[in-house]
PDB file of C-alpha atoms and ligand atoms in Angstrom:
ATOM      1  CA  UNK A   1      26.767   9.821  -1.214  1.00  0.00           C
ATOM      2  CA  UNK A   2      26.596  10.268   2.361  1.00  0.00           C
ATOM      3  CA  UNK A   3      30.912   9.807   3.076  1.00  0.00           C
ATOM      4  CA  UNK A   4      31.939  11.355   6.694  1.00  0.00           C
ATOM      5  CA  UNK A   5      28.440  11.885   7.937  1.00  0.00           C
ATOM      6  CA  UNK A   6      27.368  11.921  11.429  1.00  0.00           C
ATOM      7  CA  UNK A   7      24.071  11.348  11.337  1.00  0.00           C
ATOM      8  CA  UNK A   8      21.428  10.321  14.309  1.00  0.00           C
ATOM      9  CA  UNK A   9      18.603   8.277  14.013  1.00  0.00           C
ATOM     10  CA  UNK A  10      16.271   7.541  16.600  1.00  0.00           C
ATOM     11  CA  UNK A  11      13.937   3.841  16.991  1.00  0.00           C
ATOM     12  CA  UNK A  12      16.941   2.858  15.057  1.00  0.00           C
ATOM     13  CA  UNK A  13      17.447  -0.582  16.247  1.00  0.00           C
ATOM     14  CA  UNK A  14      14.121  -2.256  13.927  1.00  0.00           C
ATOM     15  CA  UNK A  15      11.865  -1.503  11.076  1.00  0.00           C
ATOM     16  CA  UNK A  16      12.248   1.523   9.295  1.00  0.00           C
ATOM     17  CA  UNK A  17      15.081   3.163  11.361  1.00  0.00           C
ATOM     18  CA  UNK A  18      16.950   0.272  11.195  1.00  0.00           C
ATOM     19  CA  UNK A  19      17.095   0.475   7.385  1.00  0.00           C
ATOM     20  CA  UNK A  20      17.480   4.358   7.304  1.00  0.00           C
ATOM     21  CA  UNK A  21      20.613   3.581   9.624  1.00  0.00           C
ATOM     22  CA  UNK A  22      22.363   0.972   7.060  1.00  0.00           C
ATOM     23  CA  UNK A  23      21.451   2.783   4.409  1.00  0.00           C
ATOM     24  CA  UNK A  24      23.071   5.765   5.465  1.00  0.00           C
ATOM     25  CA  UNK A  25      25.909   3.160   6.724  1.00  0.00           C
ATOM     26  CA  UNK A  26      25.980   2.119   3.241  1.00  0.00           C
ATOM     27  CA  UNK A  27      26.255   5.286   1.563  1.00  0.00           C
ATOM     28  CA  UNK A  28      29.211   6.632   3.897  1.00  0.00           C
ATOM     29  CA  UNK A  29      27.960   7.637   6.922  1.00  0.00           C
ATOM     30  CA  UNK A  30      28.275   7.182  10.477  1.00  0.00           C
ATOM     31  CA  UNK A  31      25.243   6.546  12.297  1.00  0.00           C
ATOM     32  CA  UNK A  32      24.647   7.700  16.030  1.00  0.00           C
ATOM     33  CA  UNK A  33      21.961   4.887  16.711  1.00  0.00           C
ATOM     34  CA  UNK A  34      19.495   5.771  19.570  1.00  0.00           C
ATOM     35  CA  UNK A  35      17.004   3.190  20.346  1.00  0.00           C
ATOM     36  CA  UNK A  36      16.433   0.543  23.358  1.00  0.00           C
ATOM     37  CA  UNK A  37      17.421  -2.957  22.711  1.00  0.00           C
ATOM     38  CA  UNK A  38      19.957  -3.745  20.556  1.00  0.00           C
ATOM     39  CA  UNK A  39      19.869  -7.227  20.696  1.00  0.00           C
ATOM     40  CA  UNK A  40      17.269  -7.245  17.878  1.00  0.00           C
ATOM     41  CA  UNK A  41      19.546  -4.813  15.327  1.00  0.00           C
ATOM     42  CA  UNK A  42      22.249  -7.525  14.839  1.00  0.00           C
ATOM     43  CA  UNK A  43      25.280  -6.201  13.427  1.00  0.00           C
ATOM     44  CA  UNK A  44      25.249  -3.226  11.222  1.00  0.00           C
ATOM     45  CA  UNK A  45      28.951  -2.931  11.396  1.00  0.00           C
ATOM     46  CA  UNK A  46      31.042  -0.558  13.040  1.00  0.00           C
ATOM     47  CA  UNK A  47      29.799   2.492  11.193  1.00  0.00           C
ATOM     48  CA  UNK A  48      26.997   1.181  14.055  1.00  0.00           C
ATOM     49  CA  UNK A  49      27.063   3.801  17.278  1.00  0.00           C
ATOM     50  CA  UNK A  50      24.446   2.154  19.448  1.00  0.00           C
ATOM     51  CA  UNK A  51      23.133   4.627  21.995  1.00  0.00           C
ATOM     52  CA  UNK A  52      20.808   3.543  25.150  1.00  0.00           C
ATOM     53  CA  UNK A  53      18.127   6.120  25.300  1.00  0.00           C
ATOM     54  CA  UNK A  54      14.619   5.960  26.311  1.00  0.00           C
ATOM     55  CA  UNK A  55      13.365   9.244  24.090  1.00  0.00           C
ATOM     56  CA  UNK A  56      10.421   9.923  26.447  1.00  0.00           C
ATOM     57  CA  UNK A  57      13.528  10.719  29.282  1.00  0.00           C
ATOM     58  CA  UNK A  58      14.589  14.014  28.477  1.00  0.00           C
ATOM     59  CA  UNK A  59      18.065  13.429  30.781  1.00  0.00           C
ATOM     60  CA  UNK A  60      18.926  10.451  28.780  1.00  0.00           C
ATOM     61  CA  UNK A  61      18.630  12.388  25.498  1.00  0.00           C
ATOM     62  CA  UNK A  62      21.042  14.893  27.316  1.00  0.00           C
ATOM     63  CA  UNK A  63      23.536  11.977  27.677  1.00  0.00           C
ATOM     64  CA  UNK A  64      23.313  11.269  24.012  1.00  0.00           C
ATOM     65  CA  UNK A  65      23.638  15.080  22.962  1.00  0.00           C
ATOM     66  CA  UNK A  66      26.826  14.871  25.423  1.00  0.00           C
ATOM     67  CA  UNK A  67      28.018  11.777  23.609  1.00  0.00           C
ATOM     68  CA  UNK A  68      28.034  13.519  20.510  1.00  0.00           C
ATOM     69  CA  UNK A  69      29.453  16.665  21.717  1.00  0.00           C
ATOM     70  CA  UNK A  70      32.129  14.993  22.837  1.00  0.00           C
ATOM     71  CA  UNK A  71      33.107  12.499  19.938  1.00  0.00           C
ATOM     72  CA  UNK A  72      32.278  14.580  17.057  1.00  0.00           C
ATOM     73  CA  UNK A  73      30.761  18.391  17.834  1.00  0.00           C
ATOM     74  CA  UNK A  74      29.007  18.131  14.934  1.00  0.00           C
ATOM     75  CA  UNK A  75      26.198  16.441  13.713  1.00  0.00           C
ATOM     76  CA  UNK A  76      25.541  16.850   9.800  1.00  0.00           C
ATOM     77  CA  UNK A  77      21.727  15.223   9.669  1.00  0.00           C
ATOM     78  CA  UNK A  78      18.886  13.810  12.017  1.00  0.00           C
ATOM     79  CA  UNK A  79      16.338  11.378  11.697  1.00  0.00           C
ATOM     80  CA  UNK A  80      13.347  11.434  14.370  1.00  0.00           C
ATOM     81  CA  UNK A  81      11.815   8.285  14.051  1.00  0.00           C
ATOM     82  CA  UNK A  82      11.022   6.506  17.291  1.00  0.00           C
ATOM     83  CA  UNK A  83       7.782   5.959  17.694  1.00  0.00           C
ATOM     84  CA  UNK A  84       4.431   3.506  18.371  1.00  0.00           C
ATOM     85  CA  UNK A  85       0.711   3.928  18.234  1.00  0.00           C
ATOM     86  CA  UNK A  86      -2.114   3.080  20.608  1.00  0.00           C
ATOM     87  CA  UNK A  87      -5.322   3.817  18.814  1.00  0.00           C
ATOM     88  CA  UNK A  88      -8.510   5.134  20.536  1.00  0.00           C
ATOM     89  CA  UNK A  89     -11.761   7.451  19.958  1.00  0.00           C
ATOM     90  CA  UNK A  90     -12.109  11.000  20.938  1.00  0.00           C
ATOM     91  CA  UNK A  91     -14.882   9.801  23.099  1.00  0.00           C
ATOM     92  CA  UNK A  92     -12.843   7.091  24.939  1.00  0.00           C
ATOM     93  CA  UNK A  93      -9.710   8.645  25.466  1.00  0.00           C
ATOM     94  CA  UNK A  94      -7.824   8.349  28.865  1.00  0.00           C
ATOM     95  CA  UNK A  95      -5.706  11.635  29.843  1.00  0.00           C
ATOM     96  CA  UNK A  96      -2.669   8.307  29.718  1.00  0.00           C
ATOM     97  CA  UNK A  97      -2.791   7.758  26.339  1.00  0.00           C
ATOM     98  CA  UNK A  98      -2.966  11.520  25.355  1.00  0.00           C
ATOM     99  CA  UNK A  99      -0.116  12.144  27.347  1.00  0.00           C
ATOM    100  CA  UNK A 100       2.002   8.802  26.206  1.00  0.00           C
ATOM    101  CA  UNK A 101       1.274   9.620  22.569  1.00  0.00           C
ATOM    102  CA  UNK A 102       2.365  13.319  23.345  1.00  0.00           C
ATOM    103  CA  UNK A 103       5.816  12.223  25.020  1.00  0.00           C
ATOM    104  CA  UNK A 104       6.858   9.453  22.199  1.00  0.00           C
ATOM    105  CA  UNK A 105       5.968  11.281  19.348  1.00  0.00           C
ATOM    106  CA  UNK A 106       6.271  14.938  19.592  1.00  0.00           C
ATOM    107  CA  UNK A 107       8.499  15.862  23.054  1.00  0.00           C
ATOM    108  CA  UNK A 108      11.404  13.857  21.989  1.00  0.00           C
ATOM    109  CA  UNK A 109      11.694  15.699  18.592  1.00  0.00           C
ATOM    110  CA  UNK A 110      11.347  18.905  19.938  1.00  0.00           C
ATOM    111  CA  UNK A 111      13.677  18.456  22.495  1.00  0.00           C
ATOM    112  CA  UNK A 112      16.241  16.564  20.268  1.00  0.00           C
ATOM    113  CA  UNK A 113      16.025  19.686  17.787  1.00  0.00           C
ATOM    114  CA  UNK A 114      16.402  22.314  20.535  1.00  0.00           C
ATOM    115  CA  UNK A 115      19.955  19.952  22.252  1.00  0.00           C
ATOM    116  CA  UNK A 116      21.108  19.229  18.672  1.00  0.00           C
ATOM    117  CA  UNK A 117      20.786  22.965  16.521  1.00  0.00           C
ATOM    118  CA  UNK A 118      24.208  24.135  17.560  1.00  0.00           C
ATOM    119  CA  UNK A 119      26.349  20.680  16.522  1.00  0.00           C
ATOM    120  CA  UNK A 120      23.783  20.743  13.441  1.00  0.00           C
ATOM    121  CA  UNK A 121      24.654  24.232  12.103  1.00  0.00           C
ATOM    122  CA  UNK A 122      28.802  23.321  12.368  1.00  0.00           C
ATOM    123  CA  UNK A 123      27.621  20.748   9.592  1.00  0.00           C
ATOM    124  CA  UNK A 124      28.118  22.144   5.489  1.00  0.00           C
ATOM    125  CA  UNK A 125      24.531  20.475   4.695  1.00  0.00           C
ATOM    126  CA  UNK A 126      22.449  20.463   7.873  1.00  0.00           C
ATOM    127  CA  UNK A 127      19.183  18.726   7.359  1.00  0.00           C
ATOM    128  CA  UNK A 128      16.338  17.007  10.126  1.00  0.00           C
ATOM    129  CA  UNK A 129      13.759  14.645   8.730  1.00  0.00           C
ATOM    130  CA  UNK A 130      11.418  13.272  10.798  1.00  0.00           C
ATOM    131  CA  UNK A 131       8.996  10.235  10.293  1.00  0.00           C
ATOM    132  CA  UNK A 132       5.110  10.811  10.517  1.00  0.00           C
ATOM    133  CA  UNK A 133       2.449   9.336   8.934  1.00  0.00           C
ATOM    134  CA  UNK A 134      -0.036   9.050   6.589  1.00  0.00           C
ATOM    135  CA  UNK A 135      -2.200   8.885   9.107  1.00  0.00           C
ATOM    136  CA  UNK A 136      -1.784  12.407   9.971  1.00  0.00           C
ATOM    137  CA  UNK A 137      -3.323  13.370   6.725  1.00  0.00           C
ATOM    138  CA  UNK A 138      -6.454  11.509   7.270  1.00  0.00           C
ATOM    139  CA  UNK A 139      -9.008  10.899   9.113  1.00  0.00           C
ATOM    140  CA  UNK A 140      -8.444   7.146  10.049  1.00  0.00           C
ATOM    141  CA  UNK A 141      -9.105   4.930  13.464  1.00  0.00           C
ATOM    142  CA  UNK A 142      -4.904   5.650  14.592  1.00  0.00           C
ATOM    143  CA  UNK A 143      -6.631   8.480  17.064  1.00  0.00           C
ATOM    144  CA  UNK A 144      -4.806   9.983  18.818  1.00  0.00           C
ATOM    145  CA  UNK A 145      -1.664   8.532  17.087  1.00  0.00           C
ATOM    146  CA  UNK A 146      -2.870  10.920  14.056  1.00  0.00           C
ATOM    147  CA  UNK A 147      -2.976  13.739  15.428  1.00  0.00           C
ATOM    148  CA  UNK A 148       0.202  13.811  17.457  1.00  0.00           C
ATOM    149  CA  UNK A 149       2.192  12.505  13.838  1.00  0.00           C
ATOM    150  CA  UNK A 150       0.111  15.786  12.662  1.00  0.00           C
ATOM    151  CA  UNK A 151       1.420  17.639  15.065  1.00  0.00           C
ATOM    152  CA  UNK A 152       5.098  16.717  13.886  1.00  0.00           C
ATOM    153  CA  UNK A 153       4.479  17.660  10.388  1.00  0.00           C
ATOM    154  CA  UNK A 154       3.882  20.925  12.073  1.00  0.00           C
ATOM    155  CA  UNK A 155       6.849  20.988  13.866  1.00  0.00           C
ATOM    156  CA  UNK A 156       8.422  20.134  10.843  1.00  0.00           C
ATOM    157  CA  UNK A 157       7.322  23.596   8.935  1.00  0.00           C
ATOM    158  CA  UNK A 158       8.074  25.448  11.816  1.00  0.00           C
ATOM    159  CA  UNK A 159      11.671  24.447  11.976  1.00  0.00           C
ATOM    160  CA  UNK A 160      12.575  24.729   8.225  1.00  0.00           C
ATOM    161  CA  UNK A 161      10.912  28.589   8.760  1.00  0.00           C
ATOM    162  CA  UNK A 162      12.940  29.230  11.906  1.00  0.00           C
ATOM    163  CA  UNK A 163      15.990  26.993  11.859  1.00  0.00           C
ATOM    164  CA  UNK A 164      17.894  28.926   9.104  1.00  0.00           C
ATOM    165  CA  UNK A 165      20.317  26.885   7.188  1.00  0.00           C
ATOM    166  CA  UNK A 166      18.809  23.611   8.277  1.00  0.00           C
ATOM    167  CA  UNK A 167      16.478  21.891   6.416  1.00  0.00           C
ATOM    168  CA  UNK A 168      13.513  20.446   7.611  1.00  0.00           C
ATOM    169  CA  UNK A 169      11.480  17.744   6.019  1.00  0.00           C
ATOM    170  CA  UNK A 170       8.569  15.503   6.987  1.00  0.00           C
ATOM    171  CA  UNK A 171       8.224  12.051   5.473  1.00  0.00           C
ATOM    172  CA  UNK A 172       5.145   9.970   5.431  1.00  0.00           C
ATOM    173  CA  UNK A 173       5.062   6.386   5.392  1.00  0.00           C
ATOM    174  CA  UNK A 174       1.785   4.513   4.648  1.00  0.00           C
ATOM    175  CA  UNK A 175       2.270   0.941   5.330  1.00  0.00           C
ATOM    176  CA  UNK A 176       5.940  -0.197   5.681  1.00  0.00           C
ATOM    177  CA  UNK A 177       5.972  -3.991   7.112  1.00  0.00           C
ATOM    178  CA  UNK A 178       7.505  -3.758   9.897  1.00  0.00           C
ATOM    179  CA  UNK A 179       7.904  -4.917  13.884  1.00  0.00           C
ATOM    180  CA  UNK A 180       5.547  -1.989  14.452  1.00  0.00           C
ATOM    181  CA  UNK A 181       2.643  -4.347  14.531  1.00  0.00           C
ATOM    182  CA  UNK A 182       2.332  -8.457  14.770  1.00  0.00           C
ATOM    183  CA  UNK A 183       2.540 -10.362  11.715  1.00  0.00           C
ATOM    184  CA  UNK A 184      -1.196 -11.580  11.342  1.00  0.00           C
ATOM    185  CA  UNK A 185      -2.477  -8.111  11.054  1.00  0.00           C
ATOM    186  CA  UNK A 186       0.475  -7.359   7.914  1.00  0.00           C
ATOM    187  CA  UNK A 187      -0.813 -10.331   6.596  1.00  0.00           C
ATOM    188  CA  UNK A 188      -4.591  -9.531   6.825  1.00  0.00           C
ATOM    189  CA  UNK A 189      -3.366  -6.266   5.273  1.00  0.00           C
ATOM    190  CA  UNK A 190      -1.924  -8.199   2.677  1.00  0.00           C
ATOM    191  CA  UNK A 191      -4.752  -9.757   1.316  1.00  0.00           C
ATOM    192  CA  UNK A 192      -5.718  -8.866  -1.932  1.00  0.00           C
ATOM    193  CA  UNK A 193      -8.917  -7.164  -0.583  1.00  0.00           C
ATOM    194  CA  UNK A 194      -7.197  -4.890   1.341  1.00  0.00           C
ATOM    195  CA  UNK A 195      -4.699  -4.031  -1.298  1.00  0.00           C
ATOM    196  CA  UNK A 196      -7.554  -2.705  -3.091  1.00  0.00           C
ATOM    197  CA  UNK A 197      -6.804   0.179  -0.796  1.00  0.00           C
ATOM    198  CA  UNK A 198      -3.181   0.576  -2.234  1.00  0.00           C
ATOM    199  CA  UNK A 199      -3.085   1.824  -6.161  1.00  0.00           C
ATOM    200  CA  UNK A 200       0.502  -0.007  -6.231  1.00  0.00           C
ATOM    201  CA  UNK A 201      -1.687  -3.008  -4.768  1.00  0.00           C
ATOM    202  CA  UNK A 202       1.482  -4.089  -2.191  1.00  0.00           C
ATOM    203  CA  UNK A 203       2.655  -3.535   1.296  1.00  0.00           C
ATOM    204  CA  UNK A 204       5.973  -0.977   1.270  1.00  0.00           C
ATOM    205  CA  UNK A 205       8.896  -2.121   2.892  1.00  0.00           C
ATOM    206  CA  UNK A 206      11.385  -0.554   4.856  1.00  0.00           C
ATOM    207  CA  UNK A 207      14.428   0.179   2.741  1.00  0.00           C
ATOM    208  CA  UNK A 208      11.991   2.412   1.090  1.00  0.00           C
ATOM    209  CA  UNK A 209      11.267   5.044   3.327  1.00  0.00           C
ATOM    210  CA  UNK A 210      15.392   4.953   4.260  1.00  0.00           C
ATOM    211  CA  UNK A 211      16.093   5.741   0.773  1.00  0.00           C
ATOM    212  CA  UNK A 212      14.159   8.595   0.994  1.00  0.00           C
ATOM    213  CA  UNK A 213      15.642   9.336   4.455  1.00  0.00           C
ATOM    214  CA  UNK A 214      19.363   9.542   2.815  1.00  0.00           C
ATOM    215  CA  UNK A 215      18.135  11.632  -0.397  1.00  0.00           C
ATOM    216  CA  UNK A 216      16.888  14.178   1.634  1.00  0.00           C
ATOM    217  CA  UNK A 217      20.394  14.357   4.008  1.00  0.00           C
ATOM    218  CA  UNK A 218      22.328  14.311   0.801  1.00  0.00           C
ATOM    219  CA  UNK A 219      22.915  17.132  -1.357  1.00  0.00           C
ATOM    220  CA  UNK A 220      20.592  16.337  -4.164  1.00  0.00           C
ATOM    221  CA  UNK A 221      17.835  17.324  -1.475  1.00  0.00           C
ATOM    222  CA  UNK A 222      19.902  21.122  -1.650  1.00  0.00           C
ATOM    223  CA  UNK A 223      16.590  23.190  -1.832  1.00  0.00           C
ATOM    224  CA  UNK A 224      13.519  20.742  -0.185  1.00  0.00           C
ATOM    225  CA  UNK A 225      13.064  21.932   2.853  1.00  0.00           C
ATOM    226  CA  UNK A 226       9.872  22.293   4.714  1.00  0.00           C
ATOM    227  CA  UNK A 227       8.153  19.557   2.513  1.00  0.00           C
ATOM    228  CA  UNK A 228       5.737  16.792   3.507  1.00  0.00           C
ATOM    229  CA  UNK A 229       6.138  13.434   1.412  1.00  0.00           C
ATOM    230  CA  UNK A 230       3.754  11.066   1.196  1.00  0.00           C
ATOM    231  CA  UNK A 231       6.133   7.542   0.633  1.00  0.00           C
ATOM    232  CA  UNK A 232       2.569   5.184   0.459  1.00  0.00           C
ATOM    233  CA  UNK A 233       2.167   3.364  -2.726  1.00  0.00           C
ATOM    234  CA  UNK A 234      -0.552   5.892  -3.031  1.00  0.00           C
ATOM    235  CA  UNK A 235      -2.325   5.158  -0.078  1.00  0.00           C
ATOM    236  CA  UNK A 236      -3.732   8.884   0.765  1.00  0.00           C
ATOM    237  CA  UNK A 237      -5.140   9.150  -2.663  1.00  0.00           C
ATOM    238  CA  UNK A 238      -7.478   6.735  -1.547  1.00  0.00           C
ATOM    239  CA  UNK A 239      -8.673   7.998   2.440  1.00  0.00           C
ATOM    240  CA  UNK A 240     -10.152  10.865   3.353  1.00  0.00           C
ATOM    241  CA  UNK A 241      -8.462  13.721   4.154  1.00  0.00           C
ATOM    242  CA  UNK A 242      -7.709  15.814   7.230  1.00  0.00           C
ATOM    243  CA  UNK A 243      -7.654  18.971   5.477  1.00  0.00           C
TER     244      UNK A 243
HETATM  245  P1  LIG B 301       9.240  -0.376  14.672  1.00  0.00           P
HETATM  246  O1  LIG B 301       8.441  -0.817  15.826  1.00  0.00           O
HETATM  247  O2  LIG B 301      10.009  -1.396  13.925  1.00  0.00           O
HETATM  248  O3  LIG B 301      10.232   0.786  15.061  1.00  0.00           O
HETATM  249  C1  LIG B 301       9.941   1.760  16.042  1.00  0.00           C
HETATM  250  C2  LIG B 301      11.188   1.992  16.831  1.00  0.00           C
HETATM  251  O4  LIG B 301      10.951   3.022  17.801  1.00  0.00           O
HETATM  252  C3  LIG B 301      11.622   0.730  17.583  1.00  0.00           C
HETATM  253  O5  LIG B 301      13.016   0.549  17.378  1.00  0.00           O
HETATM  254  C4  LIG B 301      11.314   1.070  19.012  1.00  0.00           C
HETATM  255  O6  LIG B 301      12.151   0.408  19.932  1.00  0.00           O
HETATM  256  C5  LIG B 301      11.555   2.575  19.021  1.00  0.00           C
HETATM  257  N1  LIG B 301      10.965   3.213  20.176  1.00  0.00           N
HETATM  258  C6  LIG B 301       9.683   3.161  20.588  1.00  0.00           C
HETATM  259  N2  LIG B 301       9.556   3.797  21.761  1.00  0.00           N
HETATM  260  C7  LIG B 301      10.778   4.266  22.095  1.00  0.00           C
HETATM  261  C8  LIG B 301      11.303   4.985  23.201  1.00  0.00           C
HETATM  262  N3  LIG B 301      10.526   5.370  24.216  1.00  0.00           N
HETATM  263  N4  LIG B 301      12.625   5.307  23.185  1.00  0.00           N
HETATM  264  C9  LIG B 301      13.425   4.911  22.166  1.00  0.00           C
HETATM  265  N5  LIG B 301      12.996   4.219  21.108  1.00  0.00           N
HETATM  266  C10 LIG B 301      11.687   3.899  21.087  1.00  0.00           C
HETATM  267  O7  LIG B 301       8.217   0.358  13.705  1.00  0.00           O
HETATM  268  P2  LIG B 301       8.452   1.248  12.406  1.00  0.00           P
HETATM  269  O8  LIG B 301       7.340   0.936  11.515  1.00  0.00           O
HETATM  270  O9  LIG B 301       9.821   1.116  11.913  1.00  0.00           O
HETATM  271  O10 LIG B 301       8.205   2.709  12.986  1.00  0.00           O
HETATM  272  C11 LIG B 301       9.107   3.780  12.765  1.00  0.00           C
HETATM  273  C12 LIG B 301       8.312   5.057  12.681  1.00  0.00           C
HETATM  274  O11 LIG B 301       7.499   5.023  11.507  1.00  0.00           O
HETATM  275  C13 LIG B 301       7.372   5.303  13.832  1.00  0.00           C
HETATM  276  O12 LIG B 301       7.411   6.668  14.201  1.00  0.00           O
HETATM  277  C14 LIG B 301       6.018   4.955  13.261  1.00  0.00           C
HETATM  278  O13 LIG B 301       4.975   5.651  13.921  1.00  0.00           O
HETATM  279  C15 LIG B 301       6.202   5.424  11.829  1.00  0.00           C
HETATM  280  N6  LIG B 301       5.296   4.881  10.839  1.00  0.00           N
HETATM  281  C16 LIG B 301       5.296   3.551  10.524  1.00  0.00           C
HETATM  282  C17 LIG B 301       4.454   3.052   9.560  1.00  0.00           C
HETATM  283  C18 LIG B 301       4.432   1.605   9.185  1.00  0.00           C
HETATM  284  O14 LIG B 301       3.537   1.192   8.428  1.00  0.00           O
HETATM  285  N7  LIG B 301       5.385   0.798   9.622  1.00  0.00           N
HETATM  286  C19 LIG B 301       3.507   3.934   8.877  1.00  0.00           C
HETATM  287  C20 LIG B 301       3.620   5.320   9.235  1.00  0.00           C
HETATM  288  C21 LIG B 301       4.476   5.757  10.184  1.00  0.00           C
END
């Protein structure tokens, strides 16, 4: 159980953060929820800290470090999960979508782990875990998305080397129905064709990945650190891989 936690999760207002945010809720914790329009979380109750912040604005993020400063000065777990693709070719790309990808994806985490390290190591069981992707483990048409998400796996590694005491984990989602795309391409992924694709032949959903999200904040996670997991039905068994 998660009781007394103050844990932040960013993109937190649909799809997968949403559910990592009442799960945690529901195990105990208090959720710092960063994310843009909260019209479309509803009501997770008051355990439910909605926080305004565009990630890609680095002064905004300061506000919410503030916030937190402030009402707890501490923060026991993190959960970097904001994000959205825009998929293109190596031999297409505009320096815009390099650059968009970049400052979603990897910017925010970094600079959310640099603000947040101090309230993180006044916690007994500091942990970050941050959402990439499948598709950073294979080669796939999400370019650049991929290789950004790749990129935070890094980041990932390098904080559960350097960030003593706090452990770092990367989780992977394969396909997770969620707001992240419109429903008529979940439900051409649906089809049983495409769920050839999947050895657990269905489309995850999101209370999945949270579950995962609150293992690895709790202390039966005491020793993972620095670990990428795959959360895909089995997905990357069947792609090509990166490396
Ligand atoms: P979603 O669209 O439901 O959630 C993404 C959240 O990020 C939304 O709440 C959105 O408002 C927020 N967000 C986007 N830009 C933001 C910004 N500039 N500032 C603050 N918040 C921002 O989609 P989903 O699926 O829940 O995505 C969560 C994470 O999971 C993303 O990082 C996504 O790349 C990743 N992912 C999703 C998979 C899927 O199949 N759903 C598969 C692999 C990874």
């Amino acid at each position: 159980m998660l009781n007394g936690y103050k844990v932040l999760v960013t993109g937190a207002t649909s799809g997968i953060g949403l559910a990592t945010a009442k799960e945690f809720i529901a195990q105990g914790a208090t959720v710092i929820a960063v994310g843009r329009d909260f019209a479309k979380a509803g009501d997770p109750g008051p355990n439910y800290i909605p926080c305004k912040c565009d990630v890609t604005d680095e002064a905004q993020i300061d506000q919410v470090v503030q916030f937190i400063t402030e009402k707890f000065g501490v923060l026991d777990s993190m959960v970097l999960n904001a994000g959205a693709g825009i998929a293109s070719t190596p031999d297409t790309i505009t320096s815009e979508i390099i650059d968009s990808q970049y400052s979603l994806l990897l910017r925010p985490n970094v600079l959310f782990v640099s603000k947040c390290a101090e309230l993180l190591r006044k916690s007994q069981n500091p942990s970050i875990s941050m959402t990439a992707s499948v598709a950073a483990l294979s080669v796939d048409g999400t370019f650049p998305y991929n290789i950004v998400k790749m990129a935070v796996m890094s980041l990932c590694r390098q904080c559960a080397q350097q960030l003593k005491g706090i452990r770092t984990n990367a989780v992977c989602p394969g396909l997770i129905r969620t707001p992240l795309m419109p429903d008529a391409v979940w439900d051409a992924l649906g089809t049983e064709e495409s769920l050839q694709q999947i050895p657990s032949r269905r489309i995850g959903t999101p209370d999945e990945p949270a579950k995962l999200f609150a293992f690895l904040a709790s202390e039966k996670a005491s020793y993972v650190s620095g670990a990428v997991i795959t959360i895909d039905g089995g997905w990357y068994t069947t792609h090509p891989r990166t490396l």
